[in-house]
XYZ file of N, CA and C in Angstrom:
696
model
N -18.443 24.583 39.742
C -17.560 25.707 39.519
C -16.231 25.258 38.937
N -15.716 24.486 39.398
C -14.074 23.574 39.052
C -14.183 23.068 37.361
N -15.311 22.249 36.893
C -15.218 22.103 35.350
C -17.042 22.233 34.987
N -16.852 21.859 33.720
C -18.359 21.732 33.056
C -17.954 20.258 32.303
N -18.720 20.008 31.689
C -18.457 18.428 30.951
C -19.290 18.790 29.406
N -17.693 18.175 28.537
C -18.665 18.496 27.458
C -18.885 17.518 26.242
N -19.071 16.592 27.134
C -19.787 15.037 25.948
C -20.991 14.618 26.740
N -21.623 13.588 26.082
C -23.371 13.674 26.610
C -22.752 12.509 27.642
N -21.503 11.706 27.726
C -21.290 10.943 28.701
C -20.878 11.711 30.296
N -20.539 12.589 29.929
C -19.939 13.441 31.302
C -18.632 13.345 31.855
N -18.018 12.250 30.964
C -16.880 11.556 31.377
C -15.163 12.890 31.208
N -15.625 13.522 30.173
C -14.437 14.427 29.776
C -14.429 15.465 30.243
N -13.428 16.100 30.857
C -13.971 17.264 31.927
C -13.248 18.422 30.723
N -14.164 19.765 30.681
C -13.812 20.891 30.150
C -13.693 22.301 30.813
N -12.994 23.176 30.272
C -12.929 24.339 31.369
C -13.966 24.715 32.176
N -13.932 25.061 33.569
C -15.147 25.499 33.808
C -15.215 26.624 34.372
N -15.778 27.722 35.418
C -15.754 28.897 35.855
C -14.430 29.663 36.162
N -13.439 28.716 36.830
C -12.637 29.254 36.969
C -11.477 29.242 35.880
N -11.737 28.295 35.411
C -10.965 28.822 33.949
C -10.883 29.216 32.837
N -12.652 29.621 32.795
C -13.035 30.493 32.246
C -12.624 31.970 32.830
N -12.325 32.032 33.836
C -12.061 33.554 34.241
C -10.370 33.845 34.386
N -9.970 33.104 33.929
C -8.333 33.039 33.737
C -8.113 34.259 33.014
N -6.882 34.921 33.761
C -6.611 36.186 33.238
C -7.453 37.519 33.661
N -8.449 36.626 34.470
C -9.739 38.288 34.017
C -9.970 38.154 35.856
N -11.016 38.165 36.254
C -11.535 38.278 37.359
C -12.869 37.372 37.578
N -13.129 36.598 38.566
C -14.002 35.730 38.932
C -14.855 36.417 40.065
N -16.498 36.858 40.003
C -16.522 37.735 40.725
C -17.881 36.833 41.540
N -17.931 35.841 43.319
C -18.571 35.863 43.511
C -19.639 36.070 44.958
N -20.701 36.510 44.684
C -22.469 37.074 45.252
C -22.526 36.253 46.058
N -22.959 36.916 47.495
C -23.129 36.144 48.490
C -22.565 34.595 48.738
N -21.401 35.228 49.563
C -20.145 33.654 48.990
C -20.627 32.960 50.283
N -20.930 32.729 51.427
C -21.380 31.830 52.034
C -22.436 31.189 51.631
N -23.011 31.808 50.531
C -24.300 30.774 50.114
C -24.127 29.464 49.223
N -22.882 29.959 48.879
C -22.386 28.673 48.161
C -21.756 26.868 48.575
N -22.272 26.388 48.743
C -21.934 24.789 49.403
C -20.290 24.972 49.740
N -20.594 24.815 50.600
C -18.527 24.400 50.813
C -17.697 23.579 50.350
N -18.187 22.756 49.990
C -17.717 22.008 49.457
C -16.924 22.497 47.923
N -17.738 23.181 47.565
C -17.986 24.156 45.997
C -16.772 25.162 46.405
N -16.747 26.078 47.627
C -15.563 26.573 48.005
C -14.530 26.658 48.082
N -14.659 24.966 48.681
C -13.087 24.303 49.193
C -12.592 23.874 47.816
N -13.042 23.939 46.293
C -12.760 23.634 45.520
C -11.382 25.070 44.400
N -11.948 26.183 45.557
C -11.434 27.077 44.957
C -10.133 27.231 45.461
N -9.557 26.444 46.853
C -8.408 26.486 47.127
C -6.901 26.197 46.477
N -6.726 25.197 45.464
C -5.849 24.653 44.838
C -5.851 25.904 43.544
N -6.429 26.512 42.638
C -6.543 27.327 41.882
C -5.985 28.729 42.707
N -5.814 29.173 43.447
C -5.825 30.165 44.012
C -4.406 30.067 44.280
N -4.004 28.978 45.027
C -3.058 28.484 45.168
C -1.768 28.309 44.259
N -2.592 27.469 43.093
C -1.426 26.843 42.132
C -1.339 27.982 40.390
N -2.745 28.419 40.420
C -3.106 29.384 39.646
C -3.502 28.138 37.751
N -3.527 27.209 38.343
C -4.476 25.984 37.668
C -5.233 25.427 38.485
N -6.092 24.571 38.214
C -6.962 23.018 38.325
C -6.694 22.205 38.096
N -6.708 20.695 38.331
C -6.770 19.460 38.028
C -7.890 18.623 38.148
N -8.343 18.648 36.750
C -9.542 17.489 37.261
C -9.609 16.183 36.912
N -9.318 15.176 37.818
C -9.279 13.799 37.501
C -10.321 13.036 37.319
N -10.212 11.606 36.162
C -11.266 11.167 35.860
C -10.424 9.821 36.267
N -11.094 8.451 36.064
C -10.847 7.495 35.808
C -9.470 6.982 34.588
N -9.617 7.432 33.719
C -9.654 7.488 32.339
C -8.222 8.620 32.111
N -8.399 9.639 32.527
C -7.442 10.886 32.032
C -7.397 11.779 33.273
N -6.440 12.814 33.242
C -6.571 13.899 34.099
C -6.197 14.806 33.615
N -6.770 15.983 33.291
C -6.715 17.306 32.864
C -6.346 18.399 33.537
N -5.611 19.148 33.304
C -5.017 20.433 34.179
C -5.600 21.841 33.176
N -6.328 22.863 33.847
C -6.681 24.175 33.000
C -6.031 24.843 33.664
N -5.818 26.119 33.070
C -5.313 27.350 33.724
C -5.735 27.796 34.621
N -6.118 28.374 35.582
C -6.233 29.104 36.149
C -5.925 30.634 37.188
N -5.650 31.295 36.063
C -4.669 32.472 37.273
C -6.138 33.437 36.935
N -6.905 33.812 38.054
C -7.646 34.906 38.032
C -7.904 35.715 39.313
N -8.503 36.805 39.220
C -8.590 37.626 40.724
C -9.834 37.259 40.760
N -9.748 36.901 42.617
C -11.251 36.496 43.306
C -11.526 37.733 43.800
N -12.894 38.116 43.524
C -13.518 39.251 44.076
C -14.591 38.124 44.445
N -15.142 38.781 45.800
C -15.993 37.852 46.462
C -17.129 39.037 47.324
N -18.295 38.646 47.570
C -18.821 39.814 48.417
C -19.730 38.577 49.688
N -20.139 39.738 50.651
C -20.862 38.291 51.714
C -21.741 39.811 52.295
N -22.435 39.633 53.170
C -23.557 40.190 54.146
C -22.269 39.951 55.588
N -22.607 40.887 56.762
C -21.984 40.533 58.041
C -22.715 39.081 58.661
N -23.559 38.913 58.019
C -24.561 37.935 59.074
C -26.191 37.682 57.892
N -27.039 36.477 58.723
C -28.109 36.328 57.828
C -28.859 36.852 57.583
N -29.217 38.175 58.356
C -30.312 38.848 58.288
C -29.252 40.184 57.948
N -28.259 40.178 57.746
C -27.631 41.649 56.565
C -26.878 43.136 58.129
N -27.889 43.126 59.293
C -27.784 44.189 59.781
C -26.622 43.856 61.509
N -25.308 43.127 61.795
C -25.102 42.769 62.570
C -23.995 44.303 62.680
N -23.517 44.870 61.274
C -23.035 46.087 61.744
C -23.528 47.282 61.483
N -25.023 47.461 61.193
C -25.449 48.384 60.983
C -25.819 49.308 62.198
N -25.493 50.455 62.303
C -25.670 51.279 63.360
C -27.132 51.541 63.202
N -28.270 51.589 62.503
C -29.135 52.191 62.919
C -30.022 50.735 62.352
N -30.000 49.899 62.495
C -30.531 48.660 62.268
C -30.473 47.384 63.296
N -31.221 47.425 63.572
C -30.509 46.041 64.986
C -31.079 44.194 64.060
N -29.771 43.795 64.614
C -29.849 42.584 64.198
C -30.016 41.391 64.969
N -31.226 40.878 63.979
C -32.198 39.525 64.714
C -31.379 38.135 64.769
N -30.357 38.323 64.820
C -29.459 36.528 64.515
C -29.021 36.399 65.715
N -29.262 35.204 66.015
C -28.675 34.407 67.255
C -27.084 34.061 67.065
N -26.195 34.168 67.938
C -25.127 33.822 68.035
C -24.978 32.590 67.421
N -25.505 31.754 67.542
C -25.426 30.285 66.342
C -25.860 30.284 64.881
N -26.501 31.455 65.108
C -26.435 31.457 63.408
C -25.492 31.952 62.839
N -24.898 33.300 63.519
C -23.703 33.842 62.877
C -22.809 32.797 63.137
N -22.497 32.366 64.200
C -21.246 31.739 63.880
C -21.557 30.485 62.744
N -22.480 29.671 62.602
C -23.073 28.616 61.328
C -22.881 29.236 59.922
N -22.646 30.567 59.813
C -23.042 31.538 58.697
C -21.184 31.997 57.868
N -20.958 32.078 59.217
C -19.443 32.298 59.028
C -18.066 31.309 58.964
N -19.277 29.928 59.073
C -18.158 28.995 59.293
C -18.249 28.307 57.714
N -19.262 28.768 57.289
C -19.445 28.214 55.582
C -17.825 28.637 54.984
N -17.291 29.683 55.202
C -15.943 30.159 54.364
C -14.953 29.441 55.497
N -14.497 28.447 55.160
C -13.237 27.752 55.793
C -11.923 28.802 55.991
N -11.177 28.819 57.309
C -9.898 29.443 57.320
C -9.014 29.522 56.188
N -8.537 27.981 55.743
C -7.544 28.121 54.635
C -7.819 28.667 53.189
N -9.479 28.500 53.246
C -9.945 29.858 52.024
C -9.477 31.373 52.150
N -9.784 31.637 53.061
C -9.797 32.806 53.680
C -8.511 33.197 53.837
N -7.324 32.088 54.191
C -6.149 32.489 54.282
C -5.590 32.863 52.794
N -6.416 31.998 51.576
C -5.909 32.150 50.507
C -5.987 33.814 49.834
N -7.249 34.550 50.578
C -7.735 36.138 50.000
C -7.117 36.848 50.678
N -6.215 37.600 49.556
C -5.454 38.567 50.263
C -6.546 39.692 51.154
N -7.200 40.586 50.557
C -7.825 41.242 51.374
C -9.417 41.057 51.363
N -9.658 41.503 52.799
C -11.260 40.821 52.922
C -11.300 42.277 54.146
N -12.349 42.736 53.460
C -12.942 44.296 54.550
C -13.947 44.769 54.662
N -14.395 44.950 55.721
C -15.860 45.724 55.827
C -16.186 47.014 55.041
N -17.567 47.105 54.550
C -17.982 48.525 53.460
C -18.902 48.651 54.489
N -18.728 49.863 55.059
C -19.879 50.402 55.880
C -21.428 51.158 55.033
N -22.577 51.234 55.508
C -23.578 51.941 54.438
C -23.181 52.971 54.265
N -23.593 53.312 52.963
C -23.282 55.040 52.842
C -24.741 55.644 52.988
N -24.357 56.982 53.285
C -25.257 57.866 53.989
C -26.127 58.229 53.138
N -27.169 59.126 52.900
C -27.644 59.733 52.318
C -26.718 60.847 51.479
N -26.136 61.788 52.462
C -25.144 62.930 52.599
C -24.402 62.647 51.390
N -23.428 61.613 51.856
C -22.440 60.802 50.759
C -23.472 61.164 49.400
N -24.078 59.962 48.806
C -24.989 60.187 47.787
C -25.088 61.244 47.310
N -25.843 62.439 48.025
C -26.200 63.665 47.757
C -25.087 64.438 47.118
N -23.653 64.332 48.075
C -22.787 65.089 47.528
C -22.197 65.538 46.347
N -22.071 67.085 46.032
C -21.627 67.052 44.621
C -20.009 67.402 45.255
N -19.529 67.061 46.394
C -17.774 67.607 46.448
C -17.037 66.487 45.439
N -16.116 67.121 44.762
C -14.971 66.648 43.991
C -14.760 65.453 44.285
N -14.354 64.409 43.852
C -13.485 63.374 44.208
C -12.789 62.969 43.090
N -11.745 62.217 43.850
C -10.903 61.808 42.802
C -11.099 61.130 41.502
N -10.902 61.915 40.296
C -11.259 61.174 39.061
C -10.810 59.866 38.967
N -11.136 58.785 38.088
C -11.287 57.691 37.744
C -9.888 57.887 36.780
N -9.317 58.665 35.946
C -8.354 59.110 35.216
C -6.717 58.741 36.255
N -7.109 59.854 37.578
C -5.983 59.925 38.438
C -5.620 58.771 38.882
N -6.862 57.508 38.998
C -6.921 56.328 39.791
C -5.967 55.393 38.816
N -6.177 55.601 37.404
C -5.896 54.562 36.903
C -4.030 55.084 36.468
N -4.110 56.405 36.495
C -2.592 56.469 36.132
C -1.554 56.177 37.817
N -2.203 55.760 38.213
C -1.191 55.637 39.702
C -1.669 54.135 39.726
N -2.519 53.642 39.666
C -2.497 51.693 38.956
C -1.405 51.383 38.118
N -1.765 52.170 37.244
C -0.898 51.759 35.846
C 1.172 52.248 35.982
N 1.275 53.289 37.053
C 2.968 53.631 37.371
C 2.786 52.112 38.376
N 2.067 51.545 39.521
C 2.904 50.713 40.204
C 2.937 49.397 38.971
N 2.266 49.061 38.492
C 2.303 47.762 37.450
C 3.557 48.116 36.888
N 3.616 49.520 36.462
C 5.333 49.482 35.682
C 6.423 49.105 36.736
N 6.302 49.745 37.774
C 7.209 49.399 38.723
C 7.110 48.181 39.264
N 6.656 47.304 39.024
C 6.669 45.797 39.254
C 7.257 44.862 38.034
N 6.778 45.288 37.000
C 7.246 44.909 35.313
C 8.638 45.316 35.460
N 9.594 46.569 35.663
C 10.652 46.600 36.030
C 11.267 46.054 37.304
N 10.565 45.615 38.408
C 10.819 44.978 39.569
C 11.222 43.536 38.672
N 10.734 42.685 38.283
C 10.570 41.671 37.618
C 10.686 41.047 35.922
N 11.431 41.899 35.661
C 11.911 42.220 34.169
C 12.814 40.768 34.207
N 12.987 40.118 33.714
C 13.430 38.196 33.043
C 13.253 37.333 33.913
N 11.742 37.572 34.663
C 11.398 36.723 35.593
C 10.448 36.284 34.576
N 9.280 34.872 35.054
C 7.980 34.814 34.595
C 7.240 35.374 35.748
N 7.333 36.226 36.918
C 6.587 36.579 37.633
C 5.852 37.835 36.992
N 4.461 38.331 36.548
C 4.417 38.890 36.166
C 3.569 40.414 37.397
N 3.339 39.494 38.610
C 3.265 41.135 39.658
C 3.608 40.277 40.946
N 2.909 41.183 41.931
C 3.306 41.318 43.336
C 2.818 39.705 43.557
N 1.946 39.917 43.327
C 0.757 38.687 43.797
C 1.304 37.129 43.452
N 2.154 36.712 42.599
C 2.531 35.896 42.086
C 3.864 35.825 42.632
N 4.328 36.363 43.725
C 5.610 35.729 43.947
C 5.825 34.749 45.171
N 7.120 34.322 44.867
C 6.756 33.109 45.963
C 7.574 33.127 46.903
N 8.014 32.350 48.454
C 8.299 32.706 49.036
C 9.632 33.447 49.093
N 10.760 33.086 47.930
C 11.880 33.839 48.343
C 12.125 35.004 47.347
N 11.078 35.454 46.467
C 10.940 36.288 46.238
C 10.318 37.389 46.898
N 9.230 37.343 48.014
C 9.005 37.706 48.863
C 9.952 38.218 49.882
N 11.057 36.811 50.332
C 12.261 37.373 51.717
C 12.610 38.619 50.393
N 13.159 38.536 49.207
C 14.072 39.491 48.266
C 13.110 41.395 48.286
N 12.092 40.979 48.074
C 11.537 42.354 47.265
C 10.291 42.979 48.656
N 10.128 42.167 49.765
C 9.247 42.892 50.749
C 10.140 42.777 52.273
N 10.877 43.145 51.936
C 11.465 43.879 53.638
C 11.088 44.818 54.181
N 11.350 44.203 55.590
C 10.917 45.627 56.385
C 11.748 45.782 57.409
N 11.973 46.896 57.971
C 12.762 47.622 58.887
C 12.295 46.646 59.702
N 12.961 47.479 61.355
C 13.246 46.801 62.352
C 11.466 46.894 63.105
N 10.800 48.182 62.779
C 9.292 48.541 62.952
C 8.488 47.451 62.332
N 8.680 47.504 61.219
C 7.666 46.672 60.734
C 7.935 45.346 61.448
N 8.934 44.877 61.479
C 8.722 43.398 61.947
C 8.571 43.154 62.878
N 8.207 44.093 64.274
C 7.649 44.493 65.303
C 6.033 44.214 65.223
N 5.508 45.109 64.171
C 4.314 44.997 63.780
C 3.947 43.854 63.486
N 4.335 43.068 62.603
C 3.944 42.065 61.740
C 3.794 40.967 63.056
N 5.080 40.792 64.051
C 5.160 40.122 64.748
C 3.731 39.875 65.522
N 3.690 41.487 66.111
C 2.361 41.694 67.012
C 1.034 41.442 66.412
N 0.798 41.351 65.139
C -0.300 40.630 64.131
C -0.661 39.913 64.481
N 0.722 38.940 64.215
C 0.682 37.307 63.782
C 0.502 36.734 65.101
N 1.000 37.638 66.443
C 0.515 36.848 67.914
C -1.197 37.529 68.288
N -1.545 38.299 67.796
C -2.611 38.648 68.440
C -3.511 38.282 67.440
N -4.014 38.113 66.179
C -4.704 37.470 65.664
C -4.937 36.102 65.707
N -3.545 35.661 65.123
C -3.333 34.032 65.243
C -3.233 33.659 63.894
N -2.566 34.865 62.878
C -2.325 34.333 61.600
C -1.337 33.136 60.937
N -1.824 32.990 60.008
C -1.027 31.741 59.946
C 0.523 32.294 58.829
N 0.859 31.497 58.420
C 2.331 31.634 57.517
C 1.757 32.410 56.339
N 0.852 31.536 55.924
C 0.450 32.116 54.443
C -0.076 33.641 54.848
N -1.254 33.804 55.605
C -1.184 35.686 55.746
C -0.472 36.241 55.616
N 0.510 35.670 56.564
C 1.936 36.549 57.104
C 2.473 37.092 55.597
N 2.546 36.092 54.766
C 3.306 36.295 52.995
C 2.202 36.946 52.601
N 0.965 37.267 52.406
C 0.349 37.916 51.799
C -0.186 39.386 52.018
N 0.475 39.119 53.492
C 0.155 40.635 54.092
C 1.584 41.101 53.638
N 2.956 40.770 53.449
C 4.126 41.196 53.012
C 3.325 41.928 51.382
N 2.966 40.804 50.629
C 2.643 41.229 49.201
C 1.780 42.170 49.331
N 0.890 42.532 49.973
C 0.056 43.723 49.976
C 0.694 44.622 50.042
N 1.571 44.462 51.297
C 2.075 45.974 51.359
C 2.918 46.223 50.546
N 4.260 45.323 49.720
C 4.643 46.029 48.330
C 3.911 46.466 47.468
N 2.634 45.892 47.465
C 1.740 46.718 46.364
C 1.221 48.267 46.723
N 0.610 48.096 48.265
C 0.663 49.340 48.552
C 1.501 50.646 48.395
N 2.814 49.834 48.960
C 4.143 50.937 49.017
C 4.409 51.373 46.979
N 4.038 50.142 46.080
C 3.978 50.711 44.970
C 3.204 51.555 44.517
N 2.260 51.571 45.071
C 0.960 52.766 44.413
C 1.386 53.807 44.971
N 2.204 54.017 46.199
C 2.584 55.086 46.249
C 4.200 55.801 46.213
N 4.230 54.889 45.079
C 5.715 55.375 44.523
C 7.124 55.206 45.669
N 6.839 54.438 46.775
C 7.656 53.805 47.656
C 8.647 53.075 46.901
N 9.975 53.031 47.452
C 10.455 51.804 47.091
C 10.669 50.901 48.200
N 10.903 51.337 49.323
C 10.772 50.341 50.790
C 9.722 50.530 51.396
N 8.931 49.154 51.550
C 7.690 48.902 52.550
C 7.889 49.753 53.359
N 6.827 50.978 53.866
C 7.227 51.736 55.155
C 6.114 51.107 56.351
N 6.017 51.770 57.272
C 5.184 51.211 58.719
C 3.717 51.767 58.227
N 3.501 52.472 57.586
C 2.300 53.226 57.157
C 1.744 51.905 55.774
N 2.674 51.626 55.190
C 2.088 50.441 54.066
C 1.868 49.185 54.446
N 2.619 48.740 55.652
C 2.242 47.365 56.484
C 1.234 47.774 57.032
N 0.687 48.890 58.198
C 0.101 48.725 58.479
C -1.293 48.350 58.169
N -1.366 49.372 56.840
C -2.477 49.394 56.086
C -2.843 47.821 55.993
N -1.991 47.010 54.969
C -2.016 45.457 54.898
C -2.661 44.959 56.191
N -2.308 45.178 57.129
C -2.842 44.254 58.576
C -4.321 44.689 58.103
N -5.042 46.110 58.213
C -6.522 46.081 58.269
C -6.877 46.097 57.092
N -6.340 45.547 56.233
C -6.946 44.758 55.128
C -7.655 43.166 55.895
N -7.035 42.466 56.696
C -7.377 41.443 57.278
C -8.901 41.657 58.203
N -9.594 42.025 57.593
C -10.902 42.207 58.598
C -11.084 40.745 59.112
N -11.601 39.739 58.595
C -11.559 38.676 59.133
C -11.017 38.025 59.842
N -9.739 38.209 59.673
C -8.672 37.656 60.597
C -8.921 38.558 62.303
N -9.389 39.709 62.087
C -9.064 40.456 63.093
C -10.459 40.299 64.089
N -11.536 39.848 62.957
C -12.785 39.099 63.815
C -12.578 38.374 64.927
N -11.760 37.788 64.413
C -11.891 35.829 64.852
C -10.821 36.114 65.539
N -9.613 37.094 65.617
C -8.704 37.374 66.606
C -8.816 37.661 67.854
Protein backbone atom coordinates (compact mmCIF):
# COMPACT_ATOMS: atom_id res chain seq x y z
CA UNK A 1 0.00 0.00 0.00
CA UNK A 2 2.94 2.67 1.08
CA UNK A 3 4.82 2.41 -2.60
CA UNK A 4 4.91 0.23 -5.84
CA UNK A 5 8.45 -0.14 -7.47
CA UNK A 6 9.05 0.83 -10.78
CA UNK A 7 12.38 -0.70 -12.21
CA UNK A 8 12.70 -4.53 -12.78
CA UNK A 9 15.36 -4.14 -9.79
CA UNK A 10 12.77 -3.04 -7.16
CA UNK A 11 15.27 -0.86 -5.76
CA UNK A 12 13.44 2.69 -6.64
CA UNK A 13 10.41 3.24 -4.79
CA UNK A 14 7.36 5.02 -6.76
CA UNK A 15 4.04 6.42 -5.67
CA UNK A 16 1.93 3.97 -4.36
CA UNK A 17 -1.86 3.75 -3.06
CA UNK A 18 -1.70 6.29 -0.92
CA UNK A 19 -0.28 8.65 -3.04
CA UNK A 20 -2.01 7.83 -5.56
CA UNK A 21 -5.10 8.95 -3.68
CA UNK A 22 -3.63 12.32 -2.72
CA UNK A 23 -6.12 14.95 -2.88
CA UNK A 24 -9.01 12.49 -3.54
CA UNK A 25 -10.10 9.79 -1.11
CA UNK A 26 -8.57 6.31 -0.30
CA UNK A 27 -11.44 4.05 0.21
CA UNK A 28 -10.70 0.75 2.23
CA UNK A 29 -13.12 -2.97 2.27
CA UNK A 30 -13.05 -4.88 5.12
CA UNK A 31 -10.09 -3.09 6.94
CA UNK A 32 -9.26 -5.72 9.49
CA UNK A 33 -8.55 -8.03 6.76
CA UNK A 34 -5.71 -6.29 5.88
CA UNK A 35 -2.17 -7.42 7.61
CA UNK A 36 -1.28 -4.93 10.21
CA UNK A 37 1.46 -4.45 9.51
CA UNK A 38 0.06 -2.94 5.99
CA UNK A 39 -2.08 -0.71 8.48
CA UNK A 40 0.41 0.47 10.73
CA UNK A 41 1.88 1.76 7.53
CA UNK A 42 -0.97 4.14 7.13
CA UNK A 43 -0.14 5.98 10.32
CA UNK A 44 2.67 8.50 9.34
CA UNK A 45 0.56 9.61 6.07
CA UNK A 46 -2.40 10.39 8.00
CA UNK A 47 -0.39 12.02 10.27
CA UNK A 48 2.17 13.99 8.24
CA UNK A 49 -0.13 14.03 5.05
CA UNK A 50 3.18 12.45 3.09
CA UNK A 51 5.28 9.14 3.09
CA UNK A 52 8.77 8.37 3.27
CA UNK A 53 10.15 5.55 1.75
CA UNK A 54 13.67 4.63 2.46
CA UNK A 55 16.04 2.61 0.49
CA UNK A 56 19.64 1.94 0.99
CA UNK A 57 20.63 4.14 -1.77
CA UNK A 58 17.98 7.22 -1.60
CA UNK A 59 14.90 8.20 0.31
CA UNK A 60 11.88 9.47 -1.25
CA UNK A 61 9.04 11.48 0.26
CA UNK A 62 5.33 11.46 -1.84
CA UNK A 63 2.49 13.38 -1.01
CA UNK A 64 0.11 12.28 0.70
CA UNK A 65 -2.95 14.30 1.96
CA UNK A 66 -6.12 12.08 1.30
CA UNK A 67 -9.47 11.15 3.15
CA UNK A 68 -9.55 7.59 4.67
CA UNK A 69 -12.85 6.10 4.25
CA UNK A 70 -12.59 2.69 5.69
CA UNK A 71 -15.52 0.08 6.25
CA UNK A 72 -15.22 -3.27 8.70
CA UNK A 73 -18.15 -5.93 9.75
CA UNK A 74 -18.90 -5.68 13.89
CA UNK A 75 -17.24 -9.10 14.17
CA UNK A 76 -16.30 -12.35 11.88
CA UNK A 77 -19.30 -13.75 11.23
CA UNK A 78 -20.98 -9.96 10.33
CA UNK A 79 -24.09 -10.40 12.97
CA UNK A 80 -22.68 -9.31 16.68
CA UNK A 81 -25.18 -6.21 16.33
CA UNK A 82 -27.77 -7.47 14.49
CA UNK A 83 -31.06 -7.60 16.30
CA UNK A 84 -32.65 -10.30 14.51
CA UNK A 85 -29.49 -12.38 13.78
CA UNK A 86 -27.55 -14.01 16.57
CA UNK A 87 -23.95 -14.16 16.46
CA UNK A 88 -21.69 -17.34 16.39
CA UNK A 89 -18.16 -15.68 17.54
CA UNK A 90 -16.52 -16.49 20.58
CA UNK A 91 -15.29 -13.72 22.68
CA UNK A 92 -11.65 -14.47 21.38
CA UNK A 93 -12.41 -14.08 18.17
CA UNK A 94 -13.93 -10.76 18.44
CA UNK A 95 -11.56 -9.48 20.49
CA UNK A 96 -8.50 -11.21 17.80
CA UNK A 97 -10.73 -9.47 15.07
CA UNK A 98 -10.68 -6.12 16.62
CA UNK A 99 -7.29 -6.01 17.69
CA UNK A 100 -6.09 -6.19 13.87
CA UNK A 101 -6.87 -2.08 13.83
CA UNK A 102 -4.24 -0.81 16.40
CA UNK A 103 -5.38 2.19 18.86
CA UNK A 104 -3.02 4.79 17.39
CA UNK A 105 -4.70 3.99 13.91
CA UNK A 106 -7.81 4.44 15.18
CA UNK A 107 -6.78 7.44 17.12
CA UNK A 108 -5.63 8.78 13.75
CA UNK A 109 -9.74 8.47 12.19
CA UNK A 110 -11.57 11.14 13.01
CA UNK A 111 -14.90 9.43 12.88
CA UNK A 112 -15.62 5.71 13.09
CA UNK A 113 -19.65 4.68 13.60
CA UNK A 114 -21.95 2.06 13.55
CA UNK A 115 -24.63 1.74 10.28
CA UNK A 116 -27.35 -0.21 11.62
CA UNK A 117 -29.38 -2.62 8.76
CA UNK A 118 -31.94 -0.93 7.06
CA UNK A 119 -35.32 -2.26 7.09
CA UNK A 120 -37.31 -3.31 4.47
CA UNK A 121 -39.82 -0.22 5.31
CA UNK A 122 -36.79 2.19 4.84
CA UNK A 123 -36.20 0.68 1.22
CA UNK A 124 -39.79 0.62 0.37
CA UNK A 125 -40.29 4.18 1.27
CA UNK A 126 -41.29 6.74 -1.20
CA UNK A 127 -41.29 9.77 1.85
CA UNK A 128 -39.22 12.81 0.72
CA UNK A 129 -35.80 13.12 1.81
CA UNK A 130 -33.42 15.45 1.63
CA UNK A 131 -32.14 16.16 -1.88
CA UNK A 132 -28.57 15.55 -2.74
CA UNK A 133 -28.72 19.42 -4.14
CA UNK A 134 -29.59 20.74 -0.38
CA UNK A 135 -26.67 18.41 0.91
CA UNK A 136 -24.16 19.76 -1.19
CA UNK A 137 -25.04 23.54 -0.89
CA UNK A 138 -24.65 23.39 3.01
CA UNK A 139 -21.05 21.31 2.26
CA UNK A 140 -20.11 23.78 -0.03
CA UNK A 141 -21.29 27.31 2.61
CA UNK A 142 -19.11 25.48 5.51
CA UNK A 143 -15.89 24.97 3.06
CA UNK A 144 -16.45 28.77 2.36
CA UNK A 145 -16.55 29.45 5.87
CA UNK A 146 -13.36 27.74 6.55
CA UNK A 147 -11.58 29.28 3.21
CA UNK A 148 -12.53 32.60 4.95
CA UNK A 149 -11.67 31.13 8.45
CA UNK A 150 -8.19 30.58 6.91
CA UNK A 151 -7.70 33.07 4.16
CA UNK A 152 -3.29 33.62 4.11
CA UNK A 153 -2.88 30.54 5.88
CA UNK A 154 -1.66 27.23 3.90
CA UNK A 155 -4.29 25.50 6.00
CA UNK A 156 -6.69 24.70 3.60
CA UNK A 157 -9.81 23.19 6.16
CA UNK A 158 -10.72 22.08 9.55
CA UNK A 159 -8.91 18.87 9.32
CA UNK A 160 -5.50 20.21 8.69
CA UNK A 161 -4.99 22.32 11.56
CA UNK A 162 -2.64 21.93 14.13
CA UNK A 163 -2.52 22.20 17.58
CA UNK A 164 -2.62 25.98 18.13
CA UNK A 165 -4.74 26.53 15.58
CA UNK A 166 -7.08 24.35 17.14
CA UNK A 167 -6.58 26.25 21.01
CA UNK A 168 -7.46 29.62 18.27
CA UNK A 169 -10.58 28.51 16.10
CA UNK A 170 -12.33 25.47 18.42
CA UNK A 171 -13.34 26.81 21.80
CA UNK A 172 -15.69 25.93 23.95
CA UNK A 173 -17.66 27.36 26.73
CA UNK A 174 -17.47 26.43 30.19
CA UNK A 175 -20.18 23.18 29.10
CA UNK A 176 -18.33 21.90 26.65
CA UNK A 177 -15.22 21.50 28.51
CA UNK A 178 -17.19 19.76 31.10
CA UNK A 179 -18.14 17.40 28.41
CA UNK A 180 -15.03 16.88 26.70
CA UNK A 181 -13.51 16.43 30.14
CA UNK A 182 -16.12 13.63 31.03
CA UNK A 183 -15.15 11.87 27.50
CA UNK A 184 -11.69 11.89 27.89
CA UNK A 185 -12.13 10.27 31.70
CA UNK A 186 -14.68 7.81 30.84
CA UNK A 187 -13.49 6.49 27.63
CA UNK A 188 -9.81 6.85 28.11
CA UNK A 189 -9.12 9.03 25.09
CA UNK A 190 -6.02 9.98 24.31
CA UNK A 191 -4.63 13.76 23.32
CA UNK A 192 -4.91 13.21 19.74
CA UNK A 193 -8.95 12.36 19.96
CA UNK A 194 -9.31 14.97 22.27
CA UNK A 195 -7.91 17.47 19.01
CA UNK A 196 -9.90 15.67 16.64
CA UNK A 197 -13.00 15.54 18.40
CA UNK A 198 -12.38 19.63 18.80
CA UNK A 199 -11.99 19.55 14.73
CA UNK A 200 -15.12 17.70 14.23
CA UNK A 201 -17.07 19.72 16.01
CA UNK A 202 -15.90 23.03 14.15
CA UNK A 203 -16.84 21.26 11.20
CA UNK A 204 -20.03 20.34 12.54
CA UNK A 205 -20.83 23.79 14.08
CA UNK A 206 -19.83 24.89 10.31
CA UNK A 207 -22.37 22.96 8.46
CA UNK A 208 -24.57 24.50 10.51
CA UNK A 209 -23.76 27.96 10.04
CA UNK A 210 -22.45 28.23 13.81
CA UNK A 211 -19.78 30.34 14.54
CA UNK A 212 -19.06 29.00 18.23
CA UNK A 213 -18.78 25.23 18.87
CA UNK A 214 -22.11 24.80 20.80
CA UNK A 215 -22.82 21.65 23.39
CA UNK A 216 -25.09 20.15 20.67
CA UNK A 217 -21.86 20.15 18.04
CA UNK A 218 -19.40 18.61 20.66
CA UNK A 219 -21.60 16.43 21.56
CA UNK A 220 -22.35 15.08 18.33
CA UNK A 221 -18.26 14.74 17.83
CA UNK A 222 -18.06 12.45 21.05
CA UNK A 223 -20.59 9.77 19.21
CA UNK A 224 -18.80 10.02 16.29
CA UNK A 225 -16.18 7.97 18.47
CA UNK A 226 -18.01 4.59 18.31
CA UNK A 227 -14.91 2.80 18.94
CA UNK A 228 -13.56 4.62 21.47
CA UNK A 229 -16.82 4.27 23.33
CA UNK A 230 -16.55 0.29 22.77
CA UNK A 231 -13.45 -0.19 24.40
CA UNK A 232 -14.52 2.55 27.03
Amino acid sequence: MAFICNSDSGTIPGPGEVSLAHNGVLFLDELPEFRRSVLEVLRQPLEDAQVTIARASMALTFPARFMLAAAMNPCPCGYSTDPQRACHCSAQQLQRYTSRISGPLLDRIDIHIEVPPVHYADLASSAATEPSAAVRARVNAARQRQRARFAGTDIPHNAAMGVRNIRQYCKLDAAGERLLEQAMHRFGLSARAHDRIRKVARTIADLAGADAIGIEHLSEAVQYRTLDRQSG
